[in-house]
Short mmCIF file of N, CA and C in Angstrom, two decimals:
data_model
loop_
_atom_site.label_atom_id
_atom_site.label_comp_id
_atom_site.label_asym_id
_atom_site.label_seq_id
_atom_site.Cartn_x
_atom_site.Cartn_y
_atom_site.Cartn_z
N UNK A 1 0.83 -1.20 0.00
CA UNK A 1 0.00 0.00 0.00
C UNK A 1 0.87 1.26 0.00
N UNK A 2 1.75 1.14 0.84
CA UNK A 2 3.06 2.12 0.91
C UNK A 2 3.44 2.53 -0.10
N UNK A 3 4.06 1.63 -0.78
CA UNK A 3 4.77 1.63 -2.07
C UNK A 3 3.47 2.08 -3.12
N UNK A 4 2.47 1.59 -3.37
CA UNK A 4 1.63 2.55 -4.89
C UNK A 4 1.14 3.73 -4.36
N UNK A 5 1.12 4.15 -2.98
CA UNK A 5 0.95 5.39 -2.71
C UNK A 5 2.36 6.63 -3.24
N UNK A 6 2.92 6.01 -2.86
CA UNK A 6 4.11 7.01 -2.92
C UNK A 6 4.37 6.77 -4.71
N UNK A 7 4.22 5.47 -5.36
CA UNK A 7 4.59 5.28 -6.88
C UNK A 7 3.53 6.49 -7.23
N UNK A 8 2.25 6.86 -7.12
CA UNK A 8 0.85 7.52 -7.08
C UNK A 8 1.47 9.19 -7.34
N UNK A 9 1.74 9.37 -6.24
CA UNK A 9 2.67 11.00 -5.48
C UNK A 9 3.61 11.51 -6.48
N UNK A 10 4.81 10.05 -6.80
CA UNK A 10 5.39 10.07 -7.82
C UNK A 10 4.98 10.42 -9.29
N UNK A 11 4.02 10.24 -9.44
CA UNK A 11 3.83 9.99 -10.78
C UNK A 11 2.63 11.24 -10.98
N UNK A 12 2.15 11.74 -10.10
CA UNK A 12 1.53 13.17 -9.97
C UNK A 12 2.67 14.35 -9.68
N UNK A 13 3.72 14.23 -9.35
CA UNK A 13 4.43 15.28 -9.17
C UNK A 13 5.13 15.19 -10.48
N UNK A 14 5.46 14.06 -11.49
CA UNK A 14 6.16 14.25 -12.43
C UNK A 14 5.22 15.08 -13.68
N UNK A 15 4.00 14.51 -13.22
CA UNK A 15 3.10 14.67 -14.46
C UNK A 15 2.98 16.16 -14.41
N UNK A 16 2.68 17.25 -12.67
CA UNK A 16 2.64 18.15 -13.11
C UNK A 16 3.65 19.69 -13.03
N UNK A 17 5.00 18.67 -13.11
CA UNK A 17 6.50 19.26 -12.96
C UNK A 17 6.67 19.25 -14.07
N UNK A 18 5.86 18.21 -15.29
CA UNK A 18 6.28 18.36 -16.62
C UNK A 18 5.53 19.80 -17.79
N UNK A 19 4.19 19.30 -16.66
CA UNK A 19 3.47 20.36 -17.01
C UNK A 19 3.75 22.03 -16.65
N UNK A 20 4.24 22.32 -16.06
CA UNK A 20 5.03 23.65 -15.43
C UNK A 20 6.40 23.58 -16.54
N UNK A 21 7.06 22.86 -16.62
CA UNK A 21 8.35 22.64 -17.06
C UNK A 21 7.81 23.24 -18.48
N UNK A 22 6.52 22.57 -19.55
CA UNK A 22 6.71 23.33 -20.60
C UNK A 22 6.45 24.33 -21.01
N UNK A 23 5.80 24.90 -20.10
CA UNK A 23 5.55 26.53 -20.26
C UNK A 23 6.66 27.15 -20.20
N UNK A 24 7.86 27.93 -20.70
CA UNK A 24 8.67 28.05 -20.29
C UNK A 24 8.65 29.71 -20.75
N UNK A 25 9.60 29.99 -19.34
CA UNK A 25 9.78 31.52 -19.60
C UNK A 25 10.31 32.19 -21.20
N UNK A 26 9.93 33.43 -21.14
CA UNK A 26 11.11 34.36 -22.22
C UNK A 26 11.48 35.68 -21.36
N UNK A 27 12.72 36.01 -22.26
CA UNK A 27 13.28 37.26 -22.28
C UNK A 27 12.66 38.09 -23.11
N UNK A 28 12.21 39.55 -21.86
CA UNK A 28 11.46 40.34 -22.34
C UNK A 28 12.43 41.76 -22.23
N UNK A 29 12.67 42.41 -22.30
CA UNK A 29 13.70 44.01 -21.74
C UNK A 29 14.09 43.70 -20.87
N UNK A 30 15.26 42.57 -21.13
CA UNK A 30 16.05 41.96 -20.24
C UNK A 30 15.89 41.65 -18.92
N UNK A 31 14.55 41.15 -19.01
CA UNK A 31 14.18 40.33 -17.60
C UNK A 31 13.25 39.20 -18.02
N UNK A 32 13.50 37.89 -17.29
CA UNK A 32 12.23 37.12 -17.52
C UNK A 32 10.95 37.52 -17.34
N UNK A 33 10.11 36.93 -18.32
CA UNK A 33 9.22 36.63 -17.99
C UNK A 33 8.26 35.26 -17.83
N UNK A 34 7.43 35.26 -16.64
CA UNK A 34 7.23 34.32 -16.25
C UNK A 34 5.95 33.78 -16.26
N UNK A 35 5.60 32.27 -16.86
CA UNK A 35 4.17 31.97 -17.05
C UNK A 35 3.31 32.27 -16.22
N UNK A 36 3.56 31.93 -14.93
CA UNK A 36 2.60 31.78 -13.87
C UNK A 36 2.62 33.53 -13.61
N UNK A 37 3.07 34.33 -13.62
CA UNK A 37 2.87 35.76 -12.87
C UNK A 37 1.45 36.22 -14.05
N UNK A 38 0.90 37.24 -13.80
CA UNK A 38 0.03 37.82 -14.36
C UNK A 38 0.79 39.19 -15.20
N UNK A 39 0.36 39.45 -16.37
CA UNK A 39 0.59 40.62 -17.25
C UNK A 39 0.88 41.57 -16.85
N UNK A 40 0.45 42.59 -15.76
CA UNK A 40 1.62 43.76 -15.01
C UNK A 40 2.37 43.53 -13.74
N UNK A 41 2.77 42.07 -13.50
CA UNK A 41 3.41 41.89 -12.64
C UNK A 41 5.00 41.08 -13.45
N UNK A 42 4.72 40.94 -14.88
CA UNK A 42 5.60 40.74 -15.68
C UNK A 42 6.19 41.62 -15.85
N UNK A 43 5.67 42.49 -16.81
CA UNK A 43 5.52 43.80 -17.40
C UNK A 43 6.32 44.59 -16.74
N UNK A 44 6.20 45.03 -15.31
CA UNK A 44 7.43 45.69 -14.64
C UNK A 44 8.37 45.57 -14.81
N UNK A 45 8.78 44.54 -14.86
CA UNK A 45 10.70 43.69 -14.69
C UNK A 45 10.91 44.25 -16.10
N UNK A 46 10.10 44.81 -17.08
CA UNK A 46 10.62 44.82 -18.73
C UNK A 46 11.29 46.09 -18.75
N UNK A 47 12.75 46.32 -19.43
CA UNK A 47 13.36 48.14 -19.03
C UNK A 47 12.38 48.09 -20.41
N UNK A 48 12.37 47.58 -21.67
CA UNK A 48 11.89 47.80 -22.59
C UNK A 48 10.38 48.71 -22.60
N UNK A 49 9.89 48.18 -21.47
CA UNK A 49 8.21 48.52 -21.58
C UNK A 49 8.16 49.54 -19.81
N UNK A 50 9.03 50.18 -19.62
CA UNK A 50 8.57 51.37 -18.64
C UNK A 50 7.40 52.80 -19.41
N UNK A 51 7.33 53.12 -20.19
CA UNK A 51 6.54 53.96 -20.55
C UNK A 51 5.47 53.18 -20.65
N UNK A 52 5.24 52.08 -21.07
CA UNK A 52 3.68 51.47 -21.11
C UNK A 52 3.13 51.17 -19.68
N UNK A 53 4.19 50.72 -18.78
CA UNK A 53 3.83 50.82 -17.50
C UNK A 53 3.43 51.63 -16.62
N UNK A 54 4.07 52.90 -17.27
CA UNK A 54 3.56 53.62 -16.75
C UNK A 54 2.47 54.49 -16.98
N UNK A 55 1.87 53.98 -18.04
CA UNK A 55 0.59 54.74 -18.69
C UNK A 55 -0.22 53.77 -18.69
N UNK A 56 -0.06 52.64 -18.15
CA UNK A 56 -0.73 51.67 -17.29
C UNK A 56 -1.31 51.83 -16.21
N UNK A 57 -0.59 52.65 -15.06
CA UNK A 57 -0.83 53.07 -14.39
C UNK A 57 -1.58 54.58 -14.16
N UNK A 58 -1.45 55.52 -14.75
CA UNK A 58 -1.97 56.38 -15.33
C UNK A 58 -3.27 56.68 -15.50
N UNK A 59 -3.36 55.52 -16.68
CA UNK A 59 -5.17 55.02 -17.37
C UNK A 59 -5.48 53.99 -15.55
N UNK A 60 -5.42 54.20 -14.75
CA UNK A 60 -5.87 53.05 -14.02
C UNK A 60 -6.34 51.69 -14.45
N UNK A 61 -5.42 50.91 -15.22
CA UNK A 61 -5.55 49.71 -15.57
C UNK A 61 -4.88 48.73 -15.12
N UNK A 62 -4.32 48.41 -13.81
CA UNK A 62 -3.54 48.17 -13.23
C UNK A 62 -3.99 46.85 -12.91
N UNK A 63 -4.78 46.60 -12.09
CA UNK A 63 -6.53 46.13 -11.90
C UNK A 63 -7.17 45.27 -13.22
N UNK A 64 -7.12 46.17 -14.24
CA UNK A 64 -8.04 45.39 -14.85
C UNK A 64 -7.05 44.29 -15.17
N UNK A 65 -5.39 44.91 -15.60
CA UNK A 65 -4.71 43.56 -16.60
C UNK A 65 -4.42 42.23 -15.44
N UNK A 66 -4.10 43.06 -14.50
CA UNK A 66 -4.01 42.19 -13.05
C UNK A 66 -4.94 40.95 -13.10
N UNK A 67 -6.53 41.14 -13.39
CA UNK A 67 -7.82 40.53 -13.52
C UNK A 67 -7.76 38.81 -14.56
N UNK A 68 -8.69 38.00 -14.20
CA UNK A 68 -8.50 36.51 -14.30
C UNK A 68 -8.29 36.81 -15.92
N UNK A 69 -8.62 37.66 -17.11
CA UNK A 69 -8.37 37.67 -18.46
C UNK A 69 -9.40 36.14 -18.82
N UNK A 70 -8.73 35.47 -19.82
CA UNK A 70 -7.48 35.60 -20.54
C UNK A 70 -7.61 37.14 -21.32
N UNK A 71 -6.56 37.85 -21.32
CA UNK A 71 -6.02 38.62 -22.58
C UNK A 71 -5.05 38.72 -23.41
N UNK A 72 -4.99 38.96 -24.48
CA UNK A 72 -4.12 38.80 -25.41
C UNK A 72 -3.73 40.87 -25.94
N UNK A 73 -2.37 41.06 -25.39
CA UNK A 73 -2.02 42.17 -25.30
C UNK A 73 -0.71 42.23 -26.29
N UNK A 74 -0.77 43.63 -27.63
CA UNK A 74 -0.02 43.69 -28.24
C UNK A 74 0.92 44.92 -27.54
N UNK A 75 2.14 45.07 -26.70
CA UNK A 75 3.07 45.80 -25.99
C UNK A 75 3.86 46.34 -26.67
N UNK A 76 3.45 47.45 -26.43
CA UNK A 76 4.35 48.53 -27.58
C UNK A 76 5.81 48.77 -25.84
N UNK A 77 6.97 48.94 -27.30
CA UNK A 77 8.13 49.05 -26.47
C UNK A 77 8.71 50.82 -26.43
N UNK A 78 9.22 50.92 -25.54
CA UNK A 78 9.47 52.34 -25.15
C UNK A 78 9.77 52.92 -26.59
N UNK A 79 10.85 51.93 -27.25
CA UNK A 79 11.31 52.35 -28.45
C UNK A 79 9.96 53.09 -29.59
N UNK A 80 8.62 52.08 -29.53
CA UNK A 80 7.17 52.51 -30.31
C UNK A 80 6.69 53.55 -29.78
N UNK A 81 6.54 53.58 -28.59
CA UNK A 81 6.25 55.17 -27.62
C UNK A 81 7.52 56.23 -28.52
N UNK A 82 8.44 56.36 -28.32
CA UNK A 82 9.51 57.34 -29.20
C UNK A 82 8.67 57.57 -30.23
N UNK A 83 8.67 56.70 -30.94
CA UNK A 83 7.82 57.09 -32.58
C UNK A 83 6.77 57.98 -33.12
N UNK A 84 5.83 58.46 -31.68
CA UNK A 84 4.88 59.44 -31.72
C UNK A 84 5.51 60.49 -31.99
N UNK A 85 5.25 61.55 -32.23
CA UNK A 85 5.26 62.99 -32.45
C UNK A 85 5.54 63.20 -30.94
N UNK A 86 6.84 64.22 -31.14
CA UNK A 86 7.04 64.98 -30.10
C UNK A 86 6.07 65.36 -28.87
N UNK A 87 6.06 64.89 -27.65
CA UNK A 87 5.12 65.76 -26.31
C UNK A 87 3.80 64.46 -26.10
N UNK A 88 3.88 64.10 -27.25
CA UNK A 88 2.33 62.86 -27.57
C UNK A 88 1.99 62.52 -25.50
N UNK A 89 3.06 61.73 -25.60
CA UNK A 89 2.99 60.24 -24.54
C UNK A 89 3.02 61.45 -23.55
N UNK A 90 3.76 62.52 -23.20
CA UNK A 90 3.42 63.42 -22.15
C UNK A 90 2.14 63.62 -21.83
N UNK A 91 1.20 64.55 -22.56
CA UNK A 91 -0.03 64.90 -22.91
C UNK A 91 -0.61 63.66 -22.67
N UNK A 92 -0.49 62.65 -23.32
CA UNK A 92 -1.48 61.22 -23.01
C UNK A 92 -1.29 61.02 -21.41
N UNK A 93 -0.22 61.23 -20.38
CA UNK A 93 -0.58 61.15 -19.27
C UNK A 93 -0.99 61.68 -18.31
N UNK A 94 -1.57 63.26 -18.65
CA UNK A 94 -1.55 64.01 -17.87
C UNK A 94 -3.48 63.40 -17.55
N UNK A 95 -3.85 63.88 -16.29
CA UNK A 95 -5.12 63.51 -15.74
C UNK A 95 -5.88 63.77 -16.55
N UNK A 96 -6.33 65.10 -17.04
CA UNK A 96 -7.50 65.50 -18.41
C UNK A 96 -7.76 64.55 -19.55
N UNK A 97 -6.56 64.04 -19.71
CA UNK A 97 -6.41 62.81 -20.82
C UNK A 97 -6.87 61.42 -20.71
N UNK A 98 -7.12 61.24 -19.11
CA UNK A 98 -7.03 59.59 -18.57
C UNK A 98 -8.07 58.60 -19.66
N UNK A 99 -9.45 59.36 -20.06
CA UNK A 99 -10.28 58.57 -20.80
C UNK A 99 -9.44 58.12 -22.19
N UNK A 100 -8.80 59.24 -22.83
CA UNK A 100 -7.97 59.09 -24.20
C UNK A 100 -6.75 58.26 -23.65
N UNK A 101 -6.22 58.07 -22.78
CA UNK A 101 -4.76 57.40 -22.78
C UNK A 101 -5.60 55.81 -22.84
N UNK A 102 -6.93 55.65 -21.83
CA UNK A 102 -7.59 54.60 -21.76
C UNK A 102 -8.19 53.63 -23.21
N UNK A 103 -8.44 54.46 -23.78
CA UNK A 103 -9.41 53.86 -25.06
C UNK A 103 -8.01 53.20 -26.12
N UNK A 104 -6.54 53.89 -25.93
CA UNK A 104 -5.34 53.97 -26.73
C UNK A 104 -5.38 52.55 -26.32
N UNK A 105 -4.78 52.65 -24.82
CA UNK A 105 -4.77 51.31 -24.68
C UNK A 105 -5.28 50.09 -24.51
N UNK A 106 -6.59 50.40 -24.27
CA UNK A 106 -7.37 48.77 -24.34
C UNK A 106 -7.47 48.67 -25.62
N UNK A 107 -7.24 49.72 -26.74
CA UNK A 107 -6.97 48.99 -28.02
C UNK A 107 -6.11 47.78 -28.27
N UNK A 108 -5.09 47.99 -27.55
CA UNK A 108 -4.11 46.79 -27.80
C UNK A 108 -4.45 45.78 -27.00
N UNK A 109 -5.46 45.60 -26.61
CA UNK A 109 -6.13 44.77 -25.91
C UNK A 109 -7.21 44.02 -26.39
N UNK A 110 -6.86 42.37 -26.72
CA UNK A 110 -8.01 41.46 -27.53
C UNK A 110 -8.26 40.62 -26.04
N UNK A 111 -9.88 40.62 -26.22
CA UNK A 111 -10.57 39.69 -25.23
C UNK A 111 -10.08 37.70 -25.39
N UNK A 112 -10.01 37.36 -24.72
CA UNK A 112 -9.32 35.82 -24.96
C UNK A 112 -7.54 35.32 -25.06
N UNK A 113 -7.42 34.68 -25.31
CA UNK A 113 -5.74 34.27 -25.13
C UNK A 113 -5.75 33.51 -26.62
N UNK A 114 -4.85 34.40 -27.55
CA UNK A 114 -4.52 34.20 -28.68
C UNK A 114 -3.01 33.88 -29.56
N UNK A 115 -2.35 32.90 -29.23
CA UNK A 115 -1.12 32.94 -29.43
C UNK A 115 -0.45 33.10 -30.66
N UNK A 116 0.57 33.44 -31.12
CA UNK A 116 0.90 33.25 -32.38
C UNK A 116 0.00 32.68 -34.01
N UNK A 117 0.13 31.33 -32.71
CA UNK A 117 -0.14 30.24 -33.91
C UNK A 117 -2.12 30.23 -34.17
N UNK A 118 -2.50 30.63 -33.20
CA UNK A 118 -3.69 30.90 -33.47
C UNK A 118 -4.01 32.36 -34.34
N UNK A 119 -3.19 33.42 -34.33
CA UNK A 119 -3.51 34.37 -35.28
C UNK A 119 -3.06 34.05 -36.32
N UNK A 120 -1.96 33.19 -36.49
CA UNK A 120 -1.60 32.58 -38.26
C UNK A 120 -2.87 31.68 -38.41
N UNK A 121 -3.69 30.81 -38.21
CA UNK A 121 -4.48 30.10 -38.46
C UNK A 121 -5.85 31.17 -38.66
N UNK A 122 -5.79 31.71 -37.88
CA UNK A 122 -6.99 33.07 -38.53
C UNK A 122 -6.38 33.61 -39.53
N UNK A 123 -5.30 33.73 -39.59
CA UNK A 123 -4.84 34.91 -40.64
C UNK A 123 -5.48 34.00 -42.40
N UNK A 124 -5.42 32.54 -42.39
CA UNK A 124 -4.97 31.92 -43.10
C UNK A 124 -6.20 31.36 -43.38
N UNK A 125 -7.21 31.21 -42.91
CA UNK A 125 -8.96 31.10 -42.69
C UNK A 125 -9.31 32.77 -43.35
N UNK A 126 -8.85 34.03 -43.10
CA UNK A 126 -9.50 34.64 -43.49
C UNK A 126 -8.35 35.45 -44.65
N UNK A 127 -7.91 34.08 -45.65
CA UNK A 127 -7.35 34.52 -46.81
C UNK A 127 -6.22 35.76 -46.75
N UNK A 128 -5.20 35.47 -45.71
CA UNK A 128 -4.18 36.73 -45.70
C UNK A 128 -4.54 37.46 -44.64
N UNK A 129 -5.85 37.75 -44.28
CA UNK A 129 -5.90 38.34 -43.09
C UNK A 129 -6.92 38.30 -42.20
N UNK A 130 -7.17 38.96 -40.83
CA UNK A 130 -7.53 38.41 -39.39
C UNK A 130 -7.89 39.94 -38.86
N UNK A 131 -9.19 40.02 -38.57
CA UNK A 131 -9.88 41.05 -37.54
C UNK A 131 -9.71 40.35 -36.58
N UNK A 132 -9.29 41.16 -35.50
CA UNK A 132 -9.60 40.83 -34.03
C UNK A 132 -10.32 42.42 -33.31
N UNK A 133 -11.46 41.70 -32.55
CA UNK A 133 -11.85 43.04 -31.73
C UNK A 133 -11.45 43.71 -30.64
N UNK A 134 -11.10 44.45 -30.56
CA UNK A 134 -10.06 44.69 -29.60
C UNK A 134 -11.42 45.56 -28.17
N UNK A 135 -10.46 45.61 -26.59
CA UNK A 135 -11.42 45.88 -25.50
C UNK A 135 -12.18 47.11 -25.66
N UNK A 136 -10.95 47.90 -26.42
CA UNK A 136 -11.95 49.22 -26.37
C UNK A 136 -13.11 49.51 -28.06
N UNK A 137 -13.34 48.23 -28.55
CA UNK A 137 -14.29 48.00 -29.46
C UNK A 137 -14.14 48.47 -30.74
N UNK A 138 -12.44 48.51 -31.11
CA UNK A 138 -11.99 48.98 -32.54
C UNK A 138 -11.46 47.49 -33.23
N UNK A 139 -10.88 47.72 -33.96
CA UNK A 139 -10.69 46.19 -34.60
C UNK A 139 -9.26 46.66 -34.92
N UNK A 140 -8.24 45.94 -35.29
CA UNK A 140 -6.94 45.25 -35.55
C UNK A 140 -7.04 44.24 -36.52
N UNK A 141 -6.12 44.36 -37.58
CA UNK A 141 -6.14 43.63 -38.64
C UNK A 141 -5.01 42.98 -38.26
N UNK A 142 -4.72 41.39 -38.62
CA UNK A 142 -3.36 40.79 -38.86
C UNK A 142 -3.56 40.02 -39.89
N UNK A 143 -1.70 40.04 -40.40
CA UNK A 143 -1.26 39.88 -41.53
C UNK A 143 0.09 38.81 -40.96
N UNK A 144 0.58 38.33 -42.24
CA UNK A 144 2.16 37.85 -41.87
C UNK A 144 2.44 38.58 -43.49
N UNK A 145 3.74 39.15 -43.32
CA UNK A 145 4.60 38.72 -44.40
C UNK A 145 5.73 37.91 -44.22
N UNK A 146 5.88 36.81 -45.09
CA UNK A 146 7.03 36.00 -44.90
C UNK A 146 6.93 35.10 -43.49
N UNK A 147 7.80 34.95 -42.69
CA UNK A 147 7.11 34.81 -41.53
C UNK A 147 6.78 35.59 -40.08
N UNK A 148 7.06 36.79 -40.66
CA UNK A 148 6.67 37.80 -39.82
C UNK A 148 5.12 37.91 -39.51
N UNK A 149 5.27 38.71 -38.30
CA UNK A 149 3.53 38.61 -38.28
C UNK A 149 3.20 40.24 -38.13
N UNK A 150 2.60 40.86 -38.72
CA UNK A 150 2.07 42.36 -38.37
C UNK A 150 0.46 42.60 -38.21
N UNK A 151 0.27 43.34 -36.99
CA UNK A 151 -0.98 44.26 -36.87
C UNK A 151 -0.82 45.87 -37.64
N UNK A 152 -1.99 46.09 -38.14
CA UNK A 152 -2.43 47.20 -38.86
C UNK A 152 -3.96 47.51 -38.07
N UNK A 153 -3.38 49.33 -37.68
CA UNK A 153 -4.63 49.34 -36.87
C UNK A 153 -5.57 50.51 -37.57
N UNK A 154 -6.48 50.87 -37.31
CA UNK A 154 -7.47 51.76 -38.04
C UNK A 154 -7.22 52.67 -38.87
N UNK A 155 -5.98 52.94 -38.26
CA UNK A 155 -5.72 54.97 -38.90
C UNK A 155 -4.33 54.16 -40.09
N UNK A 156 -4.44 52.98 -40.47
CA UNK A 156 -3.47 52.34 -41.16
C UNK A 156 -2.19 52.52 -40.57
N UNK A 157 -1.94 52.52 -39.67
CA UNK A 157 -0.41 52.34 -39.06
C UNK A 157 0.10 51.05 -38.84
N UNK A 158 1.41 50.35 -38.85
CA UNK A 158 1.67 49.06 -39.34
C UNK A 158 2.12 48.71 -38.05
N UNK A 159 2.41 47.68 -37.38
CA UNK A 159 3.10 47.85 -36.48
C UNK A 159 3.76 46.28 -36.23
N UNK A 160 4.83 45.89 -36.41
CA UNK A 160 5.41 44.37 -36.36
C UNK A 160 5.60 43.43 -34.89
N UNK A 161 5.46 42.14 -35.11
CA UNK A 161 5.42 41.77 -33.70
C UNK A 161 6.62 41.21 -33.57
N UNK A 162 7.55 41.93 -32.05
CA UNK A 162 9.05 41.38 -32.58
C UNK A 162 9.25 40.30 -31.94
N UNK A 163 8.57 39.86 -30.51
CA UNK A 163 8.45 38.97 -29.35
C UNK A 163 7.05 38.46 -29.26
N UNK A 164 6.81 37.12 -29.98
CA UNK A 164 5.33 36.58 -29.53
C UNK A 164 5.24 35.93 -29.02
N UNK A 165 3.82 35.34 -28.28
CA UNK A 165 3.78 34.48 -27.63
C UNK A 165 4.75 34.26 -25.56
N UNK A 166 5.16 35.21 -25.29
CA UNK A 166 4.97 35.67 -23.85
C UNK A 166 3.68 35.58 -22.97
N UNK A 167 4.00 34.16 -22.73
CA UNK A 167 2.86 33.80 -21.78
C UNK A 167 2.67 33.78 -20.40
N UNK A 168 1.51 34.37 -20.07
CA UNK A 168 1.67 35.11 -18.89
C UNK A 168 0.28 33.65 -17.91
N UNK A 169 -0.10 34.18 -16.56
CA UNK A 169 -1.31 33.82 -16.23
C UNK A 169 -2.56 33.69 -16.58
N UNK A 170 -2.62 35.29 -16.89
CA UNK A 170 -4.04 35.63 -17.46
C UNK A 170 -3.54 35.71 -18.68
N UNK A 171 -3.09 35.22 -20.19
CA UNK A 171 -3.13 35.39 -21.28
C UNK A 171 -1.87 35.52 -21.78
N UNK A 172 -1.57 36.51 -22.88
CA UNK A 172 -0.56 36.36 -23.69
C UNK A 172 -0.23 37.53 -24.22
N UNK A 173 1.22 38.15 -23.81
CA UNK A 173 2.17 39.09 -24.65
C UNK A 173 2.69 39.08 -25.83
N UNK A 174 2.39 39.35 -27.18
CA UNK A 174 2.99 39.81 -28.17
C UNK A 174 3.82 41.29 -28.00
N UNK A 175 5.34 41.31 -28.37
CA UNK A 175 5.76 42.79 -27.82
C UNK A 175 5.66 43.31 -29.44
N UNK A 176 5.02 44.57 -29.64
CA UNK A 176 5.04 45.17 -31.13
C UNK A 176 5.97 46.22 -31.14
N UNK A 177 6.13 46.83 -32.24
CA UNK A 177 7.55 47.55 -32.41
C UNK A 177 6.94 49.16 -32.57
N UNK A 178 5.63 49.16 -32.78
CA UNK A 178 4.79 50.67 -33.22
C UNK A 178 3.61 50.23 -32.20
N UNK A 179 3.16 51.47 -31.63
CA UNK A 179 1.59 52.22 -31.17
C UNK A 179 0.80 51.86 -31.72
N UNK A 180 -0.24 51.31 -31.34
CA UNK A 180 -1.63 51.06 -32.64
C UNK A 180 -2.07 51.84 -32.04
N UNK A 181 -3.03 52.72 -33.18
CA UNK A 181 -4.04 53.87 -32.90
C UNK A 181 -5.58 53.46 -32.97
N UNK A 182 -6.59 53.90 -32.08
CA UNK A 182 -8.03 53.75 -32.86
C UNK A 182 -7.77 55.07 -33.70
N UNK A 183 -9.23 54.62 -34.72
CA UNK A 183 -9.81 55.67 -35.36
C UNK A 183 -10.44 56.95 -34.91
N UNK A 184 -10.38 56.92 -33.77
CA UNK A 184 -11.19 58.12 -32.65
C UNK A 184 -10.12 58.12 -31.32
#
């Protein structure tokens, strides 16, 4: 009895040490990131993504990304923040702004957990390309060229995904290289 209890223990700790084992971290702005943590408890450790963090905080969304999800979040890197027009990301954080910094960003925000390989399989179902609706109720187009994968967002701005598939608790990090804009 001893012995298939403990063979039992055994064979549940392997099964779900294997299961932990394949989720495996990535390097995000030179810090891991880690399956089991949730999306802004990743997100911090990133030097890459301090301006999104902090307009994370800002928009009071701290909370929501924190929240059971799944979401599937395209992370613009400090470098895509640069790319705006001079003063932009200032102005987007000041208090008067909080609704507009808000709507910016739950754009990059798709309801569900969508990895890579599931937006190539949409992409590829809808002949080259893939609407997704995004939280704040604009849509996002994806594309691949080659085997790249790009979002194109309303106001036609392109934006490439350089890090996909960063899997978090609640969902999944794609890091993009440009800002997606809504149309409003």
């Amino acid at each position: 009895m001893k012995t298939r209890k403990f063979l039992s223990v055994a064979f549940l700790a392997l099964v779900f040490g294997a299961t932990s084992f394949a989720q495996k971290s990535v390097m995000v702005g030179g810090a891991e990131m880690f399956p089991n943590k949730n999306i802004v408890e990743n997100a911090i450790n990133s030097k890459d993504h301090t301006t999104l963090v902090a307009a994370v905080k800002a928009a009071d969304l701290v909370e929501t990304l924190q929240g059971k999800g799944p979401f599937t979040v395209f992370a613009p890197t400090n470098a895509a923040f640069d790319k705006l027009p001079e003063g932009t990301v200032e102005t987007l954080l000041m208090p008067e702004n909080k609704k507009m910094l808000q709507t910016i960003l739950t754009y990059h925000v798709v309801a569900g957990k969508m990895n890579a390989s599931d937006i190539a399989m949409a992409i590829k179902k809808g002949n080259g390309k893939a609407t997704m609706k995004t939280v704040s109720g604009g849509t996002l187009t994806a594309w691949m060229k080659g085997k790249k994968l790009y979002i194109t967002d309303e106001k036609g701005g392109m934006s490439m995904v350089t890090i996909a598939d960063v899997n978090q608790s609640n969902g999944v990090i794609h890091v993009v290289d440009a800002v997606l804009l809504p149309k409003n």
